[in-house]
Coordinates of C-alpha atoms and ligand atoms in Angstrom, one line a residue:
M188 CA -13.4 2.9 14.1
R189 CA -12.7 0.5 11.2
L190 CA -9.8 -1.9 11.0
Y191 CA -8.9 -4.1 8.1
D192 CA -9.3 -7.8 8.8
T193 CA -7.1 -10.4 7.0
L194 CA -9.8 -13.1 7.3
T195 CA -12.7 -11.4 5.7
R196 CA -10.4 -9.1 3.6
Q197 CA -12.4 -6.0 4.5
P198 CA -12.6 -3.4 7.2
I199 CA -14.5 -4.4 10.4
E200 CA -16.2 -1.8 12.6
L201 CA -15.3 -1.7 16.3
P202 CA -18.2 -1.1 18.7
P203 CA -18.1 2.4 20.3
P204 CA -16.4 3.1 23.6
P205 CA -16.4 2.0 26.4
E206 CA -16.5 -1.5 24.8
P207 CA -13.5 -3.5 26.3
I208 CA -11.0 -4.2 23.6
G209 CA -8.6 -7.1 24.1
I210 CA -5.5 -7.0 21.8
Y211 CA -3.2 -10.0 21.5
V212 CA 0.0 -9.5 19.5
C213 CA 2.6 -12.3 18.9
G214 CA 5.9 -11.5 20.4
P215 CA 9.4 -12.6 19.6
T216 CA 11.2 -15.9 20.0
V217 CA 13.9 -14.9 22.4
Y218 CA 17.5 -16.0 21.6
Q219 CA 19.2 -12.8 20.4
R220 CA 18.9 -9.0 20.4
A221 CA 15.7 -8.3 18.5
H222 CA 15.9 -6.9 15.0
I223 CA 14.4 -3.5 14.2
G224 CA 11.8 -5.3 12.1
N225 CA 10.5 -7.0 15.2
A226 CA 9.8 -3.5 16.7
R227 CA 7.1 -2.7 14.1
P228 CA 4.3 -4.8 15.6
F229 CA 5.3 -3.6 19.1
V230 CA 5.1 0.1 18.0
V231 CA 2.0 -0.1 15.8
F232 CA -0.1 -2.0 18.4
S233 CA 1.2 0.1 21.3
W234 CA -0.1 3.1 19.4
L235 CA -3.4 1.5 18.6
A236 CA -3.8 0.6 22.2
R237 CA -3.1 4.2 23.2
W238 CA -5.5 5.6 20.7
L239 CA -8.3 3.2 21.7
R240 CA -7.7 4.1 25.3
E241 CA -7.8 7.8 24.4
Q242 CA -11.2 7.2 22.8
G243 CA -12.5 5.8 26.0
H244 CA -12.2 2.0 25.4
D245 CA -11.1 -0.3 28.2
V246 CA -8.0 -1.8 26.5
R247 CA -6.0 -4.8 27.5
F248 CA -2.9 -5.2 25.3
V249 CA -1.1 -8.6 25.6
H250 CA 2.2 -9.2 23.9
N251 CA 3.7 -12.7 24.6
I252 CA 7.2 -14.0 24.7
T253 CA 8.0 -17.3 23.0
D254 CA 10.7 -18.6 25.4
V255 CA 10.8 -22.3 24.4
N256 CA 11.4 -23.1 20.7
D257 CA 13.7 -25.0 18.3
K258 CA 15.6 -21.8 17.5
I259 CA 16.5 -21.3 21.1
Y260 CA 17.7 -24.9 21.5
E261 CA 19.8 -24.4 18.4
A262 CA 21.3 -21.1 19.6
A263 CA 22.4 -22.4 23.0
P264 CA 22.6 -26.2 23.1
G265 CA 22.2 -27.4 26.7
R266 CA 21.6 -23.9 28.1
S267 CA 18.6 -22.6 26.2
A268 CA 16.6 -21.7 29.3
G269 CA 19.4 -19.3 30.4
L270 CA 19.6 -17.7 27.0
A271 CA 15.8 -17.3 26.7
S272 CA 15.7 -15.6 30.1
E273 CA 18.5 -13.3 29.2
A274 CA 17.1 -12.4 25.8
T275 CA 13.6 -11.8 27.3
G276 CA 15.3 -9.1 29.4
W277 CA 16.9 -7.6 26.3
Y278 CA 13.6 -7.5 24.5
L279 CA 11.8 -5.8 27.4
E280 CA 14.7 -3.3 27.7
D281 CA 14.8 -2.6 24.0
T282 CA 11.1 -2.0 23.5
A283 CA 10.9 0.1 26.7
G284 CA 13.4 2.4 24.9
F285 CA 10.6 3.6 22.6
G286 CA 9.0 5.3 25.6
L287 CA 5.5 4.1 24.7
G288 CA 5.0 2.3 28.0
M289 CA 4.7 -1.5 28.2
P290 CA 1.9 -3.9 27.3
D291 CA -0.6 -4.8 30.0
A292 CA 0.7 -8.4 30.1
Q293 CA 3.7 -10.1 28.6
P294 CA 3.1 -13.8 29.3
L295 CA 5.8 -16.4 28.9
A296 CA 5.1 -19.6 27.1
T297 CA 7.1 -21.5 29.8
E298 CA 4.7 -20.1 32.5
T299 CA 1.6 -21.2 30.6
I300 CA 2.4 -25.0 30.3
G301 CA -0.6 -26.1 32.5
E302 CA -3.1 -24.2 30.3
I303 CA -1.4 -25.5 27.1
V304 CA -1.5 -29.1 28.2
S305 CA -5.2 -28.7 29.1
L306 CA -6.1 -27.2 25.8
I307 CA -4.3 -30.1 23.9
E308 CA -6.2 -32.6 26.1
E309 CA -9.4 -31.0 25.1
L310 CA -8.6 -31.1 21.4
A311 CA -7.6 -34.8 21.7
E312 CA -10.9 -35.6 23.5
Q313 CA -12.9 -33.9 20.7
G314 CA -11.0 -35.8 18.0
H315 CA -9.1 -32.8 16.7
A316 CA -5.7 -34.1 17.9
Y317 CA -3.8 -37.4 18.2
A318 CA -0.6 -38.7 19.8
V319 CA 2.2 -40.4 17.9
D320 CA 5.3 -41.6 19.9
G321 CA 5.1 -38.8 22.5
D322 CA 4.3 -36.1 19.9
V323 CA 0.7 -34.8 19.6
Y324 CA -0.6 -33.5 16.2
F325 CA -3.5 -31.3 15.3
R326 CA -5.8 -33.2 12.8
V327 CA -6.2 -30.5 10.1
G328 CA -8.8 -32.5 8.2
S329 CA -11.1 -32.2 11.3
F330 CA -11.4 -28.5 11.0
D331 CA -13.6 -27.3 8.1
S332 CA -12.4 -23.8 7.6
Y333 CA -8.6 -24.6 7.7
G334 CA -6.8 -22.4 5.2
A335 CA -9.4 -19.5 5.3
L336 CA -7.1 -17.0 7.0
S337 CA -4.2 -17.5 4.6
G338 CA -6.4 -18.0 1.6
Q339 CA -5.5 -21.6 0.8
R340 CA -7.9 -24.3 -0.3
P341 CA -8.1 -26.8 2.6
D342 CA -7.1 -29.7 0.3
Q343 CA -4.1 -27.8 -1.0
V344 CA -2.5 -26.6 2.2
E345 CA 1.3 -27.0 2.2
E346 CA 2.9 -29.7 4.2
Q347 CA 4.1 -28.7 7.7
E348 CA 6.7 -30.4 10.0
P349 CA 7.4 -33.5 7.9
N350 CA 7.0 -36.8 9.8
P351 CA 6.1 -40.0 8.2
R352 CA 4.0 -41.1 11.2
K353 CA 1.5 -38.3 10.8
E354 CA -1.9 -39.1 9.5
D355 CA -1.8 -36.2 7.1
A356 CA 1.0 -34.1 5.7
R357 CA -0.9 -31.0 6.7
D358 CA -1.1 -31.8 10.4
F359 CA 1.1 -29.8 12.8
A360 CA 2.6 -30.4 16.2
L361 CA 0.8 -29.4 19.4
W362 CA 3.3 -31.2 21.7
K363 CA 6.8 -32.4 20.9
A364 CA 8.5 -35.2 22.8
T365 CA 11.8 -34.2 24.3
K366 CA 14.8 -34.9 22.0
E367 CA 18.4 -35.4 22.9
G368 CA 20.2 -32.2 24.0
E369 CA 17.0 -30.3 24.8
D370 CA 17.4 -28.9 28.3
T371 CA 13.8 -27.8 29.0
S372 CA 10.9 -30.2 29.2
W373 CA 7.7 -30.8 31.1
D374 CA 5.6 -33.8 32.2
S375 CA 2.4 -34.4 30.2
P376 CA -0.1 -37.2 29.5
W377 CA 2.1 -38.1 26.5
G378 CA 5.4 -38.1 28.3
R379 CA 8.2 -35.5 28.8
G380 CA 8.1 -32.8 26.1
R381 CA 7.4 -29.2 25.3
P382 CA 4.7 -27.3 23.5
G383 CA 4.6 -26.5 19.8
W384 CA 4.8 -22.8 18.9
H385 CA 1.2 -22.3 17.7
I386 CA -0.6 -23.8 20.7
E387 CA 1.3 -21.5 23.1
C388 CA -0.4 -18.5 21.6
S389 CA -3.9 -20.1 21.6
A390 CA -3.4 -20.8 25.3
M391 CA -1.8 -17.5 26.3
A392 CA -4.4 -15.4 24.4
E393 CA -7.2 -17.2 26.2
Q394 CA -5.6 -17.0 29.6
E395 CA -5.1 -13.3 29.3
L396 CA -8.2 -12.2 27.2
G397 CA -10.7 -15.0 27.5
A398 CA -12.2 -17.3 24.9
E399 CA -13.1 -14.4 22.5
F400 CA -11.6 -11.0 22.1
W401 CA -11.4 -8.2 19.5
I402 CA -8.0 -8.0 17.9
H403 CA -5.2 -10.4 17.1
G404 CA -2.1 -8.9 15.6
G405 CA 1.3 -9.7 14.2
G406 CA 3.5 -9.5 11.2
L407 CA 2.4 -10.5 7.8
D408 CA 4.9 -13.3 7.9
L409 CA 2.8 -15.0 10.7
V410 CA -0.4 -15.5 8.7
F411 CA 0.7 -19.0 7.7
P412 CA 1.3 -21.3 9.4
H413 CA 1.3 -19.6 12.8
H414 CA -2.0 -17.8 12.8
E415 CA -3.8 -20.3 10.6
N416 CA -2.9 -22.9 13.2
E417 CA -3.8 -20.7 16.2
R418 CA -7.2 -20.1 14.7
A419 CA -7.7 -23.8 13.9
Q420 CA -6.8 -24.9 17.4
S421 CA -9.0 -22.3 19.3
L422 CA -12.0 -22.5 17.0
A423 CA -11.9 -26.3 16.9
A424 CA -11.9 -26.3 20.7
G425 CA -15.1 -24.2 20.6
R426 CA -13.6 -20.7 21.4
G427 CA -14.7 -17.6 19.5
F428 CA -11.1 -16.4 19.5
A429 CA -10.1 -13.2 17.5
R430 CA -12.8 -11.1 15.8
I431 CA -10.3 -9.0 13.8
W432 CA -6.9 -10.3 12.4
M433 CA -4.5 -7.4 11.8
H434 CA -1.2 -8.1 10.0
N435 CA 1.4 -5.4 9.7
G436 CA 3.6 -5.1 6.6
M437 CA 7.2 -6.1 6.7
L438 CA 10.3 -3.9 7.1
R439 CA 12.6 -4.0 4.1
F440 CA 16.2 -3.1 4.0
T441 CA 16.7 -1.0 0.9
G442 CA 19.0 1.2 -1.0
E443 CA 22.6 2.0 -0.1
K444 CA 24.5 0.4 2.8
M445 CA 24.4 2.1 6.2
S446 CA 27.1 4.7 6.5
K447 CA 30.4 3.6 8.0
S448 CA 30.1 5.8 11.1
L449 CA 26.9 4.1 12.1
G450 CA 27.9 0.6 11.1
N451 CA 25.4 -1.9 9.9
V452 CA 22.5 -0.8 12.1
A453 CA 20.0 -3.6 12.5
T454 CA 18.9 -4.3 16.1
I455 CA 16.3 -2.2 18.0
Q456 CA 19.1 -1.3 20.5
E457 CA 21.4 -0.1 17.7
V458 CA 18.7 2.0 16.0
L459 CA 17.6 3.6 19.2
R460 CA 21.2 4.4 20.1
A461 CA 22.1 5.8 16.8
W462 CA 18.9 7.7 15.9
G463 CA 17.0 8.1 19.1
A464 CA 13.4 7.0 19.9
E465 CA 11.7 10.0 18.3
T466 CA 13.3 9.5 14.9
A467 CA 12.5 5.8 15.0
L468 CA 8.9 6.4 15.9
L469 CA 8.5 9.1 13.2
F470 CA 10.0 6.6 10.8
F471 CA 7.4 4.0 11.6
M472 CA 4.6 6.6 11.3
T473 CA 5.5 7.4 7.7
A474 CA 4.1 4.1 6.4
H475 CA 0.6 2.7 6.7
W476 CA 0.7 -0.3 9.1
R477 CA -0.5 -2.8 6.4
K478 CA 2.2 -1.7 3.9
P479 CA 5.9 -2.6 3.8
I480 CA 8.3 0.0 5.2
D481 CA 11.7 0.7 3.8
F482 CA 14.5 0.9 6.2
S483 CA 17.6 2.8 5.0
E484 CA 19.9 5.6 6.1
Q485 CA 17.9 7.8 3.8
T486 CA 14.4 7.0 5.2
L487 CA 15.7 7.4 8.8
A488 CA 17.4 10.7 7.9
A489 CA 14.1 11.9 6.4
A490 CA 12.3 11.0 9.6
Q491 CA 15.0 12.8 11.6
A492 CA 14.5 15.9 9.5
Q493 CA 10.7 15.8 10.3
A494 CA 11.5 15.5 14.0
E495 CA 13.6 18.5 13.7
T496 CA 10.9 20.6 12.0
F497 CA 8.6 19.8 15.0
R498 CA 11.3 20.7 17.5
N499 CA 12.0 23.9 15.7
F500 CA 8.4 24.9 15.8
F501 CA 8.2 24.5 19.5
R502 CA 11.5 26.3 20.0
E503 CA 9.8 29.3 18.3
V504 CA 6.3 29.2 19.8
G505 CA 7.3 27.8 23.3
E506 CA 4.9 25.3 24.9
G507 CA 1.7 26.8 23.6
D508 CA -1.7 26.5 25.3
G509 CA -5.4 26.1 24.5
E510 CA -7.6 23.2 23.7
P511 CA -6.5 20.7 21.1
S512 CA -8.8 20.1 18.1
R513 CA -9.2 16.3 18.3
D514 CA -11.7 15.7 15.5
G515 CA -9.3 15.9 12.6
L516 CA -7.1 13.2 14.1
A517 CA -10.0 10.9 14.8
G518 CA -11.0 11.3 11.1
V519 CA -7.8 9.7 9.9
L520 CA -7.0 7.2 12.7
D521 CA -10.6 5.8 12.9
D522 CA -10.3 4.9 9.2
D523 CA -8.0 1.9 9.5
F524 CA -5.5 3.7 11.7
N525 CA -3.8 5.8 9.0
T526 CA -0.6 7.1 10.6
P527 CA 0.9 8.7 7.4
D528 CA -2.3 10.8 7.2
A529 CA -2.0 11.6 11.0
L530 CA 1.6 12.8 10.3
A531 CA 0.4 15.0 7.5
L532 CA -2.2 16.5 9.8
F533 CA 0.6 17.2 12.4
H534 CA 2.5 19.1 9.7
E535 CA -0.7 21.0 8.8
W536 CA -1.2 21.9 12.5
R537 CA 2.5 23.0 12.6
S538 CA 2.1 25.3 9.6
R539 CA -1.2 26.8 11.0
G540 CA 0.6 27.4 14.3
D541 CA -1.8 25.2 16.3
A542 CA 0.6 24.2 19.1
A543 CA -2.0 22.8 21.5
S544 CA -3.3 20.2 18.9
L545 CA 0.2 19.3 17.8
R546 CA 1.5 18.7 21.3
W547 CA -1.5 16.5 22.1
G548 CA -1.2 14.6 18.8
L549 CA 2.6 14.0 19.1
G550 CA 2.1 12.9 22.8
L551 CA -0.3 10.2 21.7
F552 CA 2.4 8.7 19.5
G553 CA 5.1 8.9 22.2
L554 CA 6.6 12.0 20.6
G555 CA 5.8 14.5 23.4
G556 CA 9.6 15.1 23.7
L557 CA 9.5 17.0 20.4
A558 CA 7.2 19.5 22.0
A559 CA 9.5 20.3 24.9
A560 CA 11.0 23.7 24.6
D561 CA 14.5 22.7 25.4
T562 CA 15.3 19.5 23.4
A563 CA 18.6 18.7 21.8
P564 CA 18.7 19.1 18.1
S565 CA 19.0 16.1 15.8
E566 CA 22.6 16.5 15.0
V567 CA 23.4 16.6 18.7
V568 CA 21.3 13.4 19.3
Q569 CA 23.1 11.8 16.4
L570 CA 26.6 12.7 17.8
A571 CA 25.5 11.2 21.2
G572 CA 24.3 8.1 19.4
R573 CA 27.6 7.7 17.6
R574 CA 29.4 8.1 20.8
A575 CA 27.3 5.4 22.5
E576 CA 28.1 3.1 19.5
A577 CA 31.8 3.9 19.9
R578 CA 31.7 3.1 23.7
A579 CA 29.9 -0.2 22.9
A580 CA 32.7 -1.0 20.5
R581 CA 35.3 0.0 23.2
D582 CA 36.7 2.7 20.9
W583 CA 37.5 5.1 23.7
A584 CA 39.4 7.5 21.6
L585 CA 36.5 8.1 19.2
A586 CA 34.1 8.3 22.2
D587 CA 36.2 11.0 23.8
R588 CA 36.4 13.0 20.5
L589 CA 32.7 12.9 20.1
R590 CA 32.2 14.0 23.7
D591 CA 34.4 17.0 22.9
E592 CA 32.3 17.7 19.8
L593 CA 29.2 17.6 21.9
A594 CA 30.7 20.0 24.4
A595 CA 31.7 22.4 21.6
A596 CA 28.0 22.3 20.4
G597 CA 26.9 23.3 23.9
W598 CA 25.8 19.9 25.3
E599 CA 27.0 17.6 28.0
V600 CA 26.5 13.9 27.6
R601 CA 25.9 11.8 30.7
D602 CA 26.0 8.0 30.6
V603 CA 23.0 6.2 32.2
E604 CA 21.5 2.7 32.3
G605 CA 18.9 2.2 29.6
T606 CA 18.1 3.0 26.0
P607 CA 19.5 5.3 24.8
P608 CA 22.3 4.9 27.3
Y609 CA 22.9 8.6 27.7
R610 CA 21.2 11.9 28.7
L611 CA 21.9 15.2 27.1
V612 CA 22.1 18.3 29.3
R613 CA 22.6 21.8 28.1
R614 CA 26.0 23.2 29.3
Ligands
ZN707 ZN1 1.6 -16.2 18.2

């Protein structure tokens, strides 16, 4: 299998199974309900992990949580730890709603402080870091290939984290002395403080996957400074670190405003409630992981229509049996994990009436529900989603009216804990 690598700007070949494949993907900074754009790396790398496992690799998928950070201090002055813990719960609940299973490990920065401090001490001993008034900075000039990942010349790297006491404008913080109003801090050789964002990931990746591993992923917005700095820290400390750097394209809001009935849908929770996990997953499949993806009412409606064609197929043919033909899918996924081509192949299988292959393929992408004989049609799922939104907004009259509409369509809606917060049962 070949995967495009940001550092070398070309595809890199993975060794054949059962080579163990470690995957580290940067997770969210937790202080609010995660935006649907944050779901893209979770979905893409969950799929990749599932596919590699299917091929016989021993996969370990690690997705961290950044639970100490300036943004969290700003969002909840004096009670950032409480907010971070609550928002961690939201993120786990929201991503579980895709039905793709959970990563093998979801380490918290605040539970990795010992490893982080040790790594900073090592960098300082080797001359790659220096302390100033309780802060510790990485000495960018000490690492020759700084800038290689983001394609910047080392002598022209932009300034980071302005502070007149730094040796060099390019240097960045590994440890930050506690400031007034920050409610979380730890002891360190440099006094009370907390880690910088970048060193957290270097330490968590090594703790979970060892000094060298195959794949490091994240959004394209993380290439600089975050991943440039992770790479500098870990390589300067003598680790091999990631062999392939994968960066997913960004989600763009485009076109017309969201319809009134659905409100301005933007969080993972809202999208899953309003459209259901299957439509959301099909939407993400429509774009290659390296390309941008356009989020609009139109693109989601198009994904919903595709979901419906698969459901209709299985309503006609029933469950189907026989052996799936796996080779075609390997052909498109092993070439830089091309999910739009995989989706095109699924439609080809549908038009050829190959139910066994289609059920297997959909299942790999968490879409097995489309192959169940008795699933609710999209318009019913959408009614239930609108009702969940109405309930969240405490518009009981609208919620009751939508319940009646569902009943008229032959479906009973039951409220449950989770995402989506309902189950549909045929009346
Ligand atoms: Zn990271």
